[in-house]
């Protein structure tokens, strides 16, 4: 007697669905892998034209002396360095002060900013003399972007709660300055910096950039992994978005003071003098 094997149509249908699902999963994986490969290839090696000048801009809660550990290192490497005194009044005023310094430079210039002054670098960086941009734990908004709204996508850093106001003037409390702003500096050094802290005006925080220089200029970014003033993951997001050549430092917000050698080396790379 011949036995005939009959497969239930419902089982065939179920098996076909699984095969189709597996094919879709495989296809999705291949597409994702291809996209990832494309994204990696899209990260260009920054090759700025050689520059002999460097212009540095400070952020909130500081003044031009916050670059004091980086400046002599750059000067020793033959670079002409100028540290801008950011007025901390409005974004327009700050950008104007930076542009005046850029106008005085003779030839290609690296523009570097720390913290809030990333806003200034992003706007003033379209200046024809600027050959490359360096962001040190800095804001890096897109043109017209609300940086405050962008920052709310990440957990608020502890320093935010330490800002105190006297009318329109804002500054960090001593406790927040020592623990959240300059937490990896010797206490005596941090207290000396606190003593020269420059207040900012509230209107400064409402400004938005109208241009994004990082879209057209080679960009470099130093992420502070222990930052309690700007969320490190926000820094990583901004660095990745601009396709910056990026380093990460185990540092507080003030890596330019606690890791000046690494910051100076990054700026020298941006000058096109090193590989």
PDB file of C-alpha atoms in Angstrom:
ATOM      1  CA  UNK A   1       0.000   0.000   0.000  1.00  0.00           C
ATOM      2  CA  UNK A   2       1.444   3.344  -1.021  1.00  0.00           C
ATOM      3  CA  UNK A   3       1.452   6.011   1.645  1.00  0.00           C
ATOM      4  CA  UNK A   4       0.796   9.518   0.550  1.00  0.00           C
ATOM      5  CA  UNK A   5       2.196  12.352   2.676  1.00  0.00           C
ATOM      6  CA  UNK A   6      -0.044  15.351   2.749  1.00  0.00           C
ATOM      7  CA  UNK A   7       1.174  18.626   4.165  1.00  0.00           C
ATOM      8  CA  UNK A   8      -1.389  20.894   5.667  1.00  0.00           C
ATOM      9  CA  UNK A   9      -1.704  24.127   3.629  1.00  0.00           C
ATOM     10  CA  UNK A  10      -1.645  26.107   6.877  1.00  0.00           C
ATOM     11  CA  UNK A  11       1.852  24.755   7.637  1.00  0.00           C
ATOM     12  CA  UNK A  12       3.109  25.702   4.161  1.00  0.00           C
ATOM     13  CA  UNK A  13       1.697  29.174   4.601  1.00  0.00           C
ATOM     14  CA  UNK A  14       3.322  29.531   8.018  1.00  0.00           C
ATOM     15  CA  UNK A  15       6.679  28.300   6.699  1.00  0.00           C
ATOM     16  CA  UNK A  16       6.513  30.698   3.741  1.00  0.00           C
ATOM     17  CA  UNK A  17       5.801  33.587   6.080  1.00  0.00           C
ATOM     18  CA  UNK A  18       8.831  32.670   8.190  1.00  0.00           C
ATOM     19  CA  UNK A  19      11.037  32.455   5.094  1.00  0.00           C
ATOM     20  CA  UNK A  20       9.808  35.852   3.886  1.00  0.00           C
ATOM     21  CA  UNK A  21      10.341  37.332   7.344  1.00  0.00           C
ATOM     22  CA  UNK A  22      13.863  35.902   7.469  1.00  0.00           C
ATOM     23  CA  UNK A  23      14.584  37.358   4.030  1.00  0.00           C
ATOM     24  CA  UNK A  24      13.280  40.753   5.133  1.00  0.00           C
ATOM     25  CA  UNK A  25      15.420  40.591   8.272  1.00  0.00           C
ATOM     26  CA  UNK A  26      18.502  39.658   6.232  1.00  0.00           C
ATOM     27  CA  UNK A  27      17.822  42.418   3.727  1.00  0.00           C
ATOM     28  CA  UNK A  28      17.353  44.954   6.524  1.00  0.00           C
ATOM     29  CA  UNK A  29      20.628  43.834   8.099  1.00  0.00           C
ATOM     30  CA  UNK A  30      22.465  44.190   4.789  1.00  0.00           C
ATOM     31  CA  UNK A  31      20.993  47.645   4.225  1.00  0.00           C
ATOM     32  CA  UNK A  32      21.910  48.701   7.764  1.00  0.00           C
ATOM     33  CA  UNK A  33      25.437  47.361   7.326  1.00  0.00           C
ATOM     34  CA  UNK A  34      25.793  49.170   4.014  1.00  0.00           C
ATOM     35  CA  UNK A  35      24.492  52.368   5.572  1.00  0.00           C
ATOM     36  CA  UNK A  36      26.924  52.039   8.459  1.00  0.00           C
ATOM     37  CA  UNK A  37      29.768  51.519   6.019  1.00  0.00           C
ATOM     38  CA  UNK A  38      28.679  54.568   4.065  1.00  0.00           C
ATOM     39  CA  UNK A  39      28.507  56.630   7.247  1.00  0.00           C
ATOM     40  CA  UNK A  40      32.029  55.599   8.174  1.00  0.00           C
ATOM     41  CA  UNK A  41      33.323  56.420   4.704  1.00  0.00           C
ATOM     42  CA  UNK A  42      31.555  59.780   4.899  1.00  0.00           C
ATOM     43  CA  UNK A  43      33.826  60.816   7.796  1.00  0.00           C
ATOM     44  CA  UNK A  44      36.434  62.803   5.848  1.00  0.00           C
ATOM     45  CA  UNK A  45      40.002  63.122   7.018  1.00  0.00           C
ATOM     46  CA  UNK A  46      40.310  66.796   7.839  1.00  0.00           C
ATOM     47  CA  UNK A  47      43.016  68.320   5.651  1.00  0.00           C
ATOM     48  CA  UNK A  48      43.076  72.043   6.395  1.00  0.00           C
ATOM     49  CA  UNK A  49      45.422  74.300   4.502  1.00  0.00           C
ATOM     50  CA  UNK A  50      48.560  75.141   6.511  1.00  0.00           C
ATOM     51  CA  UNK A  51      48.044  78.004   8.969  1.00  0.00           C
ATOM     52  CA  UNK A  52      50.470  80.043  11.024  1.00  0.00           C
ATOM     53  CA  UNK A  53      47.859  81.885  13.113  1.00  0.00           C
ATOM     54  CA  UNK A  54      45.586  80.737  15.924  1.00  0.00           C
ATOM     55  CA  UNK A  55      42.719  82.726  17.420  1.00  0.00           C
ATOM     56  CA  UNK A  56      41.301  81.462  20.718  1.00  0.00           C
ATOM     57  CA  UNK A  57      37.927  82.373  22.224  1.00  0.00           C
ATOM     58  CA  UNK A  58      36.847  81.737  25.816  1.00  0.00           C
ATOM     59  CA  UNK A  59      33.404  80.798  27.080  1.00  0.00           C
ATOM     60  CA  UNK A  60      31.224  81.622  30.058  1.00  0.00           C
ATOM     61  CA  UNK A  61      32.563  81.883  33.623  1.00  0.00           C
ATOM     62  CA  UNK A  62      36.040  82.770  32.304  1.00  0.00           C
ATOM     63  CA  UNK A  63      38.176  85.294  30.456  1.00  0.00           C
ATOM     64  CA  UNK A  64      40.964  85.144  27.889  1.00  0.00           C
ATOM     65  CA  UNK A  65      43.436  83.817  30.468  1.00  0.00           C
ATOM     66  CA  UNK A  66      41.641  80.469  30.458  1.00  0.00           C
ATOM     67  CA  UNK A  67      43.914  79.630  27.483  1.00  0.00           C
ATOM     68  CA  UNK A  68      47.063  80.462  29.468  1.00  0.00           C
ATOM     69  CA  UNK A  69      48.330  76.851  29.518  1.00  0.00           C
ATOM     70  CA  UNK A  70      47.723  76.300  25.799  1.00  0.00           C
ATOM     71  CA  UNK A  71      49.137  79.578  24.458  1.00  0.00           C
ATOM     72  CA  UNK A  72      52.840  79.058  25.336  1.00  0.00           C
ATOM     73  CA  UNK A  73      52.727  75.536  23.906  1.00  0.00           C
ATOM     74  CA  UNK A  74      51.446  76.842  20.589  1.00  0.00           C
ATOM     75  CA  UNK A  75      53.894  79.738  20.578  1.00  0.00           C
ATOM     76  CA  UNK A  76      56.746  77.295  21.172  1.00  0.00           C
ATOM     77  CA  UNK A  77      55.690  75.549  17.966  1.00  0.00           C
ATOM     78  CA  UNK A  78      56.016  78.765  15.976  1.00  0.00           C
ATOM     79  CA  UNK A  79      52.338  79.711  15.837  1.00  0.00           C
ATOM     80  CA  UNK A  80      51.091  83.281  16.166  1.00  0.00           C
ATOM     81  CA  UNK A  81      48.417  83.205  18.891  1.00  0.00           C
ATOM     82  CA  UNK A  82      45.752  85.717  19.946  1.00  0.00           C
ATOM     83  CA  UNK A  83      43.216  85.190  22.725  1.00  0.00           C
ATOM     84  CA  UNK A  84      39.994  87.162  22.229  1.00  0.00           C
ATOM     85  CA  UNK A  85      38.399  88.888  25.201  1.00  0.00           C
ATOM     86  CA  UNK A  86      34.783  87.840  24.741  1.00  0.00           C
ATOM     87  CA  UNK A  87      32.523  90.647  26.058  1.00  0.00           C
ATOM     88  CA  UNK A  88      29.859  88.121  27.214  1.00  0.00           C
ATOM     89  CA  UNK A  89      27.075  90.606  26.487  1.00  0.00           C
ATOM     90  CA  UNK A  90      25.269  89.427  23.345  1.00  0.00           C
ATOM     91  CA  UNK A  91      26.154  86.892  20.669  1.00  0.00           C
ATOM     92  CA  UNK A  92      26.390  89.691  18.094  1.00  0.00           C
ATOM     93  CA  UNK A  93      28.869  91.599  20.286  1.00  0.00           C
ATOM     94  CA  UNK A  94      30.927  88.461  20.868  1.00  0.00           C
ATOM     95  CA  UNK A  95      31.061  87.589  17.164  1.00  0.00           C
ATOM     96  CA  UNK A  96      32.016  91.184  16.298  1.00  0.00           C
ATOM     97  CA  UNK A  97      34.906  91.095  18.794  1.00  0.00           C
ATOM     98  CA  UNK A  98      36.129  87.843  17.276  1.00  0.00           C
ATOM     99  CA  UNK A  99      35.867  89.126  13.711  1.00  0.00           C
ATOM    100  CA  UNK A 100      37.986  92.178  14.578  1.00  0.00           C
ATOM    101  CA  UNK A 101      40.777  89.878  15.691  1.00  0.00           C
ATOM    102  CA  UNK A 102      40.365  87.671  12.615  1.00  0.00           C
ATOM    103  CA  UNK A 103      40.609  90.747  10.391  1.00  0.00           C
ATOM    104  CA  UNK A 104      44.062  91.435  11.833  1.00  0.00           C
ATOM    105  CA  UNK A 105      45.468  88.010  10.989  1.00  0.00           C
ATOM    106  CA  UNK A 106      47.932  87.692   8.142  1.00  0.00           C
ATOM    107  CA  UNK A 107      47.076  84.470   6.345  1.00  0.00           C
ATOM    108  CA  UNK A 108      45.195  81.256   7.202  1.00  0.00           C
ATOM    109  CA  UNK A 109      44.016  81.045  10.792  1.00  0.00           C
ATOM    110  CA  UNK A 110      42.761  78.293  13.089  1.00  0.00           C
ATOM    111  CA  UNK A 111      39.769  79.455  15.136  1.00  0.00           C
ATOM    112  CA  UNK A 112      39.330  77.589  18.425  1.00  0.00           C
ATOM    113  CA  UNK A 113      36.608  78.007  21.036  1.00  0.00           C
ATOM    114  CA  UNK A 114      35.835  76.600  24.463  1.00  0.00           C
ATOM    115  CA  UNK A 115      32.380  75.989  25.898  1.00  0.00           C
ATOM    116  CA  UNK A 116      29.858  78.709  24.957  1.00  0.00           C
ATOM    117  CA  UNK A 117      32.287  80.241  22.466  1.00  0.00           C
ATOM    118  CA  UNK A 118      31.572  77.345  20.143  1.00  0.00           C
ATOM    119  CA  UNK A 119      28.632  79.545  19.161  1.00  0.00           C
ATOM    120  CA  UNK A 120      31.107  82.252  18.170  1.00  0.00           C
ATOM    121  CA  UNK A 121      33.332  79.811  16.287  1.00  0.00           C
ATOM    122  CA  UNK A 122      30.303  78.498  14.405  1.00  0.00           C
ATOM    123  CA  UNK A 123      29.218  81.988  13.335  1.00  0.00           C
ATOM    124  CA  UNK A 124      32.530  83.830  12.886  1.00  0.00           C
ATOM    125  CA  UNK A 125      34.245  80.780  11.406  1.00  0.00           C
ATOM    126  CA  UNK A 126      32.956  81.605   7.925  1.00  0.00           C
ATOM    127  CA  UNK A 127      35.521  84.444   7.861  1.00  0.00           C
ATOM    128  CA  UNK A 128      37.745  83.945   4.772  1.00  0.00           C
ATOM    129  CA  UNK A 129      40.907  83.793   6.875  1.00  0.00           C
ATOM    130  CA  UNK A 130      39.679  80.822   8.910  1.00  0.00           C
ATOM    131  CA  UNK A 131      41.200  77.585   7.655  1.00  0.00           C
ATOM    132  CA  UNK A 132      39.941  75.213  10.354  1.00  0.00           C
ATOM    133  CA  UNK A 133      37.780  75.125  13.475  1.00  0.00           C
ATOM    134  CA  UNK A 134      38.526  73.592  16.873  1.00  0.00           C
ATOM    135  CA  UNK A 135      35.811  72.990  19.464  1.00  0.00           C
ATOM    136  CA  UNK A 136      36.903  72.277  23.044  1.00  0.00           C
ATOM    137  CA  UNK A 137      33.950  70.860  25.015  1.00  0.00           C
ATOM    138  CA  UNK A 138      32.027  73.485  23.088  1.00  0.00           C
ATOM    139  CA  UNK A 139      28.600  74.259  21.722  1.00  0.00           C
ATOM    140  CA  UNK A 140      28.285  73.566  18.003  1.00  0.00           C
ATOM    141  CA  UNK A 141      24.798  74.515  16.805  1.00  0.00           C
ATOM    142  CA  UNK A 142      23.560  74.385  13.260  1.00  0.00           C
ATOM    143  CA  UNK A 143      22.479  77.589  11.523  1.00  0.00           C
ATOM    144  CA  UNK A 144      19.380  78.974  13.237  1.00  0.00           C
ATOM    145  CA  UNK A 145      19.244  76.083  15.692  1.00  0.00           C
ATOM    146  CA  UNK A 146      17.904  76.575  19.220  1.00  0.00           C
ATOM    147  CA  UNK A 147      20.840  75.250  21.230  1.00  0.00           C
ATOM    148  CA  UNK A 148      18.806  75.230  24.436  1.00  0.00           C
ATOM    149  CA  UNK A 149      16.223  72.940  22.850  1.00  0.00           C
ATOM    150  CA  UNK A 150      18.995  70.688  21.529  1.00  0.00           C
ATOM    151  CA  UNK A 151      20.556  70.435  24.990  1.00  0.00           C
ATOM    152  CA  UNK A 152      17.252  69.336  26.569  1.00  0.00           C
ATOM    153  CA  UNK A 153      17.478  66.057  24.653  1.00  0.00           C
ATOM    154  CA  UNK A 154      20.195  65.058  27.115  1.00  0.00           C
ATOM    155  CA  UNK A 155      20.246  64.967  30.935  1.00  0.00           C
ATOM    156  CA  UNK A 156      20.940  68.410  32.371  1.00  0.00           C
ATOM    157  CA  UNK A 157      24.547  68.749  33.584  1.00  0.00           C
ATOM    158  CA  UNK A 158      24.987  69.590  37.299  1.00  0.00           C
ATOM    159  CA  UNK A 159      26.533  73.013  36.620  1.00  0.00           C
ATOM    160  CA  UNK A 160      23.213  74.269  35.252  1.00  0.00           C
ATOM    161  CA  UNK A 161      21.804  74.350  38.771  1.00  0.00           C
ATOM    162  CA  UNK A 162      24.782  76.371  39.989  1.00  0.00           C
ATOM    163  CA  UNK A 163      24.175  79.500  37.906  1.00  0.00           C
ATOM    164  CA  UNK A 164      23.145  82.483  40.036  1.00  0.00           C
ATOM    165  CA  UNK A 165      21.839  85.806  38.781  1.00  0.00           C
ATOM    166  CA  UNK A 166      22.226  89.365  39.969  1.00  0.00           C
ATOM    167  CA  UNK A 167      19.742  91.152  37.750  1.00  0.00           C
ATOM    168  CA  UNK A 168      20.782  90.379  34.164  1.00  0.00           C
ATOM    169  CA  UNK A 169      24.248  89.212  35.210  1.00  0.00           C
ATOM    170  CA  UNK A 170      24.872  85.503  35.603  1.00  0.00           C
ATOM    171  CA  UNK A 171      27.789  83.610  37.128  1.00  0.00           C
ATOM    172  CA  UNK A 172      28.540  80.243  38.695  1.00  0.00           C
ATOM    173  CA  UNK A 173      28.450  79.828  42.446  1.00  0.00           C
ATOM    174  CA  UNK A 174      31.790  78.957  44.013  1.00  0.00           C
ATOM    175  CA  UNK A 175      30.614  75.439  44.859  1.00  0.00           C
ATOM    176  CA  UNK A 176      29.484  74.777  41.286  1.00  0.00           C
ATOM    177  CA  UNK A 177      32.632  76.327  39.844  1.00  0.00           C
ATOM    178  CA  UNK A 178      34.936  74.153  41.925  1.00  0.00           C
ATOM    179  CA  UNK A 179      33.030  70.879  41.547  1.00  0.00           C
ATOM    180  CA  UNK A 180      31.187  71.121  38.212  1.00  0.00           C
ATOM    181  CA  UNK A 181      33.253  73.486  36.079  1.00  0.00           C
ATOM    182  CA  UNK A 182      36.867  72.919  37.094  1.00  0.00           C
ATOM    183  CA  UNK A 183      36.547  69.707  39.072  1.00  0.00           C
ATOM    184  CA  UNK A 184      39.860  68.143  38.007  1.00  0.00           C
ATOM    185  CA  UNK A 185      42.057  71.150  38.775  1.00  0.00           C
ATOM    186  CA  UNK A 186      43.884  71.585  42.081  1.00  0.00           C
ATOM    187  CA  UNK A 187      41.549  73.421  44.439  1.00  0.00           C
ATOM    188  CA  UNK A 188      43.841  76.430  44.808  1.00  0.00           C
ATOM    189  CA  UNK A 189      44.073  76.788  41.019  1.00  0.00           C
ATOM    190  CA  UNK A 190      40.307  76.469  40.627  1.00  0.00           C
ATOM    191  CA  UNK A 191      39.684  79.090  43.310  1.00  0.00           C
ATOM    192  CA  UNK A 192      42.036  81.512  41.562  1.00  0.00           C
ATOM    193  CA  UNK A 193      40.042  81.031  38.344  1.00  0.00           C
ATOM    194  CA  UNK A 194      36.811  81.549  40.242  1.00  0.00           C
ATOM    195  CA  UNK A 195      38.138  84.874  41.517  1.00  0.00           C
ATOM    196  CA  UNK A 196      38.520  86.215  37.948  1.00  0.00           C
ATOM    197  CA  UNK A 197      35.253  84.751  36.654  1.00  0.00           C
ATOM    198  CA  UNK A 198      33.565  87.191  34.285  1.00  0.00           C
ATOM    199  CA  UNK A 199      29.753  87.551  34.526  1.00  0.00           C
ATOM    200  CA  UNK A 200      27.644  87.118  31.403  1.00  0.00           C
ATOM    201  CA  UNK A 201      24.445  88.930  30.478  1.00  0.00           C
ATOM    202  CA  UNK A 202      21.187  87.012  30.011  1.00  0.00           C
ATOM    203  CA  UNK A 203      20.714  88.269  26.407  1.00  0.00           C
ATOM    204  CA  UNK A 204      23.878  86.369  25.464  1.00  0.00           C
ATOM    205  CA  UNK A 205      22.043  83.072  25.936  1.00  0.00           C
ATOM    206  CA  UNK A 206      19.183  83.980  23.602  1.00  0.00           C
ATOM    207  CA  UNK A 207      21.325  84.441  20.495  1.00  0.00           C
ATOM    208  CA  UNK A 208      21.241  81.997  17.600  1.00  0.00           C
ATOM    209  CA  UNK A 209      23.822  81.488  14.919  1.00  0.00           C
ATOM    210  CA  UNK A 210      22.796  82.398  11.374  1.00  0.00           C
ATOM    211  CA  UNK A 211      25.580  80.327   9.803  1.00  0.00           C
ATOM    212  CA  UNK A 212      27.312  77.037  10.553  1.00  0.00           C
ATOM    213  CA  UNK A 213      30.971  77.315   9.593  1.00  0.00           C
ATOM    214  CA  UNK A 214      31.567  73.649  10.390  1.00  0.00           C
ATOM    215  CA  UNK A 215      29.557  72.712   7.307  1.00  0.00           C
ATOM    216  CA  UNK A 216      32.299  74.113   5.077  1.00  0.00           C
ATOM    217  CA  UNK A 217      35.484  74.164   7.177  1.00  0.00           C
ATOM    218  CA  UNK A 218      37.610  71.256   8.482  1.00  0.00           C
ATOM    219  CA  UNK A 219      36.562  70.769  12.105  1.00  0.00           C
ATOM    220  CA  UNK A 220      38.137  69.227  15.192  1.00  0.00           C
ATOM    221  CA  UNK A 221      36.503  68.446  18.544  1.00  0.00           C
ATOM    222  CA  UNK A 222      37.824  67.606  22.014  1.00  0.00           C
ATOM    223  CA  UNK A 223      35.183  65.826  24.102  1.00  0.00           C
ATOM    224  CA  UNK A 224      35.495  66.018  27.901  1.00  0.00           C
ATOM    225  CA  UNK A 225      34.228  62.673  29.145  1.00  0.00           C
ATOM    226  CA  UNK A 226      33.818  63.795  32.785  1.00  0.00           C
ATOM    227  CA  UNK A 227      32.163  67.099  31.885  1.00  0.00           C
ATOM    228  CA  UNK A 228      29.562  68.400  34.332  1.00  0.00           C
ATOM    229  CA  UNK A 229      28.889  71.641  32.415  1.00  0.00           C
ATOM    230  CA  UNK A 230      28.005  70.331  28.922  1.00  0.00           C
ATOM    231  CA  UNK A 231      26.755  66.758  28.718  1.00  0.00           C
ATOM    232  CA  UNK A 232      29.492  64.563  27.174  1.00  0.00           C
ATOM    233  CA  UNK A 233      26.953  62.701  25.021  1.00  0.00           C
ATOM    234  CA  UNK A 234      25.735  66.017  23.636  1.00  0.00           C
ATOM    235  CA  UNK A 235      29.353  66.850  22.810  1.00  0.00           C
ATOM    236  CA  UNK A 236      29.701  63.508  21.012  1.00  0.00           C
ATOM    237  CA  UNK A 237      26.515  64.137  19.054  1.00  0.00           C
ATOM    238  CA  UNK A 238      27.684  67.563  17.887  1.00  0.00           C
ATOM    239  CA  UNK A 239      31.155  66.261  16.990  1.00  0.00           C
ATOM    240  CA  UNK A 240      29.670  63.380  14.969  1.00  0.00           C
ATOM    241  CA  UNK A 241      27.169  65.640  13.229  1.00  0.00           C
ATOM    242  CA  UNK A 242      29.903  67.945  11.984  1.00  0.00           C
ATOM    243  CA  UNK A 243      32.098  64.946  11.040  1.00  0.00           C
ATOM    244  CA  UNK A 244      34.872  66.400  13.162  1.00  0.00           C
ATOM    245  CA  UNK A 245      38.213  64.775  13.815  1.00  0.00           C
ATOM    246  CA  UNK A 246      37.548  63.956  17.451  1.00  0.00           C
ATOM    247  CA  UNK A 247      39.541  63.128  20.572  1.00  0.00           C
ATOM    248  CA  UNK A 248      38.157  62.229  23.989  1.00  0.00           C
ATOM    249  CA  UNK A 249      39.855  63.338  27.182  1.00  0.00           C
ATOM    250  CA  UNK A 250      39.121  62.130  30.696  1.00  0.00           C
ATOM    251  CA  UNK A 251      38.605  65.680  31.826  1.00  0.00           C
ATOM    252  CA  UNK A 252      36.314  68.172  33.453  1.00  0.00           C
ATOM    253  CA  UNK A 253      34.876  71.000  31.396  1.00  0.00           C
ATOM    254  CA  UNK A 254      38.193  72.879  31.442  1.00  0.00           C
ATOM    255  CA  UNK A 255      40.360  70.453  29.465  1.00  0.00           C
ATOM    256  CA  UNK A 256      42.242  73.455  28.082  1.00  0.00           C
ATOM    257  CA  UNK A 257      43.658  73.859  31.614  1.00  0.00           C
ATOM    258  CA  UNK A 258      43.817  70.274  32.851  1.00  0.00           C
ATOM    259  CA  UNK A 259      45.000  68.750  29.528  1.00  0.00           C
ATOM    260  CA  UNK A 260      46.707  71.668  27.742  1.00  0.00           C
ATOM    261  CA  UNK A 261      49.204  69.452  25.926  1.00  0.00           C
ATOM    262  CA  UNK A 262      46.488  67.427  24.226  1.00  0.00           C
ATOM    263  CA  UNK A 263      44.487  70.541  23.343  1.00  0.00           C
ATOM    264  CA  UNK A 264      47.561  72.280  21.927  1.00  0.00           C
ATOM    265  CA  UNK A 265      48.344  69.176  19.861  1.00  0.00           C
ATOM    266  CA  UNK A 266      44.800  69.119  18.474  1.00  0.00           C
ATOM    267  CA  UNK A 267      45.030  72.788  17.497  1.00  0.00           C
ATOM    268  CA  UNK A 268      48.397  72.151  15.864  1.00  0.00           C
ATOM    269  CA  UNK A 269      46.806  69.334  13.869  1.00  0.00           C
ATOM    270  CA  UNK A 270      44.120  71.780  12.753  1.00  0.00           C
ATOM    271  CA  UNK A 271      46.875  74.122  11.593  1.00  0.00           C
ATOM    272  CA  UNK A 272      47.935  71.501   9.056  1.00  0.00           C
ATOM    273  CA  UNK A 273      51.418  71.226  10.543  1.00  0.00           C
ATOM    274  CA  UNK A 274      51.084  67.642  11.769  1.00  0.00           C
ATOM    275  CA  UNK A 275      49.454  64.500  10.414  1.00  0.00           C
TER     276      UNK A 275
END
